[in-house]
Backbone as numpy.savetxt, mean C-alpha at the origin, in Angstrom:
# Nx Ny Nz CAx CAy CAz Cx Cy Cz
-24.27 -3.49 3.84 -23.16 -2.86 3.16 -22.06 -3.90 2.97
-21.56 -4.01 1.76 -20.56 -5.01 1.43 -19.18 -4.64 1.95
-18.79 -3.38 1.84 -17.47 -2.95 2.27 -17.58 -1.90 3.36
-16.73 -2.02 4.37 -16.72 -1.09 5.49 -16.27 0.29 5.01
-16.94 1.31 5.48 -16.61 2.68 5.10 -15.43 3.22 5.87
-14.92 4.32 5.39 -13.80 4.99 6.03 -14.16 6.46 6.19
-13.78 7.06 7.31 -14.12 8.45 7.54 -15.59 8.60 7.90
-16.06 9.84 7.96 -17.48 10.06 8.22 -17.93 11.33 7.53
-19.21 11.39 7.27 -19.81 12.58 6.67 -19.94 13.62 7.78
-19.43 14.84 7.60 -19.41 15.81 8.68 -20.79 16.25 9.19
-21.82 16.19 8.37 -23.15 16.65 8.81 -23.98 15.53 9.42
-24.00 14.38 8.77 -24.87 13.30 9.24 -24.14 12.30 10.13
-22.82 12.25 10.05 -22.05 11.29 10.84 -22.06 9.89 10.26
-22.75 9.69 9.14 -22.83 8.36 8.52 -21.61 8.12 7.63
-21.24 6.84 7.54 -20.14 6.45 6.67 -20.68 5.87 5.38
-19.92 6.01 4.33 -20.24 5.36 3.07 -19.33 4.16 2.91
-19.82 3.12 2.27 -18.97 1.98 1.96 -18.01 2.36 0.86
-16.88 1.70 0.79 -15.90 2.02 -0.24 -15.09 0.79 -0.61
-14.47 0.86 -1.76 -13.64 -0.24 -2.24 -12.34 0.33 -2.79
-11.25 -0.39 -2.57 -9.95 -0.02 -3.13 -9.49 -1.15 -4.03
-8.77 -0.79 -5.07 -8.18 -1.77 -5.97 -6.66 -1.63 -5.85
-5.98 -2.71 -5.49 -4.52 -2.74 -5.36 -3.99 -3.57 -6.51
-3.04 -3.02 -7.26 -2.57 -3.69 -8.47 -1.06 -3.76 -8.53
-0.52 -4.92 -8.85 0.90 -5.08 -9.16 1.02 -5.19 -10.67
1.92 -4.39 -11.24 2.13 -4.42 -12.70 3.62 -4.64 -12.94
3.94 -5.63 -13.75 5.33 -5.85 -14.15 5.64 -4.84 -15.25
6.65 -4.00 -15.01 6.97 -2.90 -15.92 7.29 -3.38 -17.33
7.95 -4.51 -17.45 8.31 -4.99 -18.79 7.14 -5.63 -19.52
6.06 -5.94 -18.83 4.89 -6.55 -19.47 3.76 -5.55 -19.67
3.62 -4.59 -18.73 2.61 -3.56 -18.86 1.19 -4.00 -18.55
1.02 -5.19 -17.99 -0.32 -5.66 -17.64 -0.32 -6.10 -16.17
-1.46 -5.99 -15.50 -1.51 -6.38 -14.08 -1.20 -7.86 -13.89
-0.42 -8.15 -12.84 -0.12 -9.54 -12.52 -0.83 -9.97 -11.24
-1.27 -8.99 -10.44 -1.96 -9.29 -9.19 -2.92 -8.13 -8.91
-4.19 -8.43 -8.81 -5.20 -7.42 -8.52 -5.97 -7.87 -7.29
-6.06 -6.98 -6.29 -6.79 -7.31 -5.05 -7.76 -6.19 -4.73
-8.93 -6.57 -4.26 -9.97 -5.62 -3.86 -10.13 -5.69 -2.35
-10.17 -4.52 -1.69 -10.38 -4.48 -0.25 -11.38 -3.38 0.07
-11.87 -3.38 1.30 -12.72 -2.29 1.74 -11.87 -1.03 1.87
-12.49 0.12 1.80 -11.77 1.39 1.89 -11.09 1.55 3.24
-11.56 0.86 4.27 -11.01 0.99 5.62 -9.78 0.11 5.85
-9.43 -0.77 4.91 -8.29 -1.67 5.07 -6.99 -0.91 4.89
-6.02 -1.14 5.80 -4.71 -0.52 5.66 -3.99 -1.10 4.44
-3.42 -0.22 3.64 -2.81 -0.63 2.38 -1.50 -1.38 2.51
-0.88 -1.35 3.67 0.45 -1.93 3.80 0.47 -3.46 3.68
-0.69 -4.12 3.65 -0.70 -5.58 3.50 -0.06 -5.99 2.18
-0.01 -5.09 1.21 0.59 -5.41 -0.09 2.10 -5.54 0.00
2.71 -5.19 1.11 4.16 -5.25 1.26 4.65 -6.56 1.86
3.84 -7.59 1.85 4.28 -8.87 2.39 5.56 -9.30 1.67
6.60 -9.65 2.42 7.88 -9.99 1.79 7.79 -11.12 0.78
6.87 -12.06 0.97 6.78 -13.19 0.05 6.26 -12.78 -1.32
5.70 -11.57 -1.45 5.18 -11.11 -2.73 6.29 -10.66 -3.68
7.48 -10.36 -3.16 8.52 -9.75 -3.97 9.84 -10.47 -3.79
10.66 -10.44 -4.84 11.96 -11.12 -4.81 13.07 -10.11 -5.06
14.30 -10.54 -4.84 15.46 -9.68 -5.03 15.46 -9.07 -6.42
15.70 -7.76 -6.49 15.74 -7.06 -7.77 14.42 -6.41 -8.15
13.31 -6.78 -7.49 12.03 -6.12 -7.77 12.11 -4.66 -7.33
11.41 -3.80 -8.05 11.34 -2.38 -7.71 9.88 -2.04 -7.46
9.60 -1.45 -6.30 8.24 -1.07 -5.93 8.10 0.44 -5.98
7.06 0.94 -6.60 6.73 2.36 -6.57 5.42 2.47 -5.81
5.45 3.19 -4.68 4.32 3.21 -3.76 3.92 4.64 -3.42
2.66 4.83 -3.09 2.26 6.14 -2.56 2.40 6.11 -1.04
2.17 7.24 -0.41 2.37 7.35 1.04 1.50 6.41 1.85
0.39 5.98 1.32 -0.52 5.12 2.07 0.13 3.77 2.41
1.13 3.37 1.64 1.75 2.06 1.83 2.94 2.08 2.78
3.27 3.22 3.38 4.47 3.32 4.19 4.34 2.48 5.47
5.27 1.56 5.63 5.41 0.74 6.83 6.90 0.47 6.96
7.58 1.20 7.84 9.03 1.16 7.92 9.56 -0.22 8.29
8.85 -0.95 9.11 9.26 -2.31 9.46 9.28 -3.21 8.23
8.26 -3.10 7.41 8.18 -3.91 6.20 9.20 -3.45 5.17
9.50 -2.13 5.14 10.55 -1.64 4.25 11.90 -2.26 4.62
12.15 -2.41 5.91 13.40 -3.03 6.36 13.47 -4.48 5.89
12.37 -5.21 6.00 12.32 -6.60 5.52 12.61 -6.65 4.02
12.03 -5.71 3.26 12.25 -5.68 1.81 13.70 -5.39 1.49
14.31 -4.46 2.23 15.71 -4.11 2.01 16.61 -5.33 2.22
16.36 -6.08 3.28 17.14 -7.28 3.56 17.00 -8.30 2.43
15.82 -8.37 1.83 15.56 -9.31 0.72 16.10 -8.81 -0.62
16.61 -7.56 -0.67 17.15 -7.03 -1.93 16.11 -6.38 -2.81
14.95 -6.05 -2.24 13.88 -5.38 -2.99 14.08 -3.87 -2.87
13.93 -3.17 -3.97 14.10 -1.71 -4.00 12.72 -1.07 -3.97
12.57 0.01 -3.22 11.28 0.70 -3.17 11.48 2.20 -3.30
10.50 2.85 -3.91 10.49 4.29 -4.09 9.14 4.79 -3.60
9.14 5.80 -2.73 7.89 6.35 -2.22 8.11 7.80 -1.80
7.06 8.51 -1.56 7.15 9.87 -1.03 7.25 9.78 0.49
7.98 10.72 1.08 8.09 10.74 2.53 6.81 11.29 3.14
6.49 10.78 4.32 5.37 11.36 5.06 5.77 12.75 5.53
4.82 13.63 5.62 5.12 15.02 5.98 5.70 15.16 7.38
5.34 14.27 8.29 5.82 14.37 9.66 7.02 13.46 9.95
7.71 13.02 8.91 8.85 12.12 9.06 9.98 12.80 9.84
10.51 12.07 10.82 11.67 12.52 11.58 12.72 11.44 11.45
13.93 11.83 11.05 15.01 10.87 10.85 16.10 11.11 11.88
16.47 10.07 12.61 17.56 10.14 13.58 18.68 9.22 13.10
19.91 9.69 13.16 21.04 8.84 12.75 22.05 8.71 13.84
């Protein structure tokens, strides 16, 4: 199997291999600038490496990419991000 599977089949217990495609698209260009393929079991937050983005960049992410530590790094760098909150989010101030 080329890519590690994620989850399991409820009856047989076997996993299927899977692949994810991660894409960065510059909004003003409309074409992908960075395309990465990973196994389905890879955590998606690797795409939030601070060196990938510069001040003024805007990221639109789904919940799979949530990593609050990396969001803090992005905020310090001046990168803006938009995402959905996780359902179990608890905020303390």
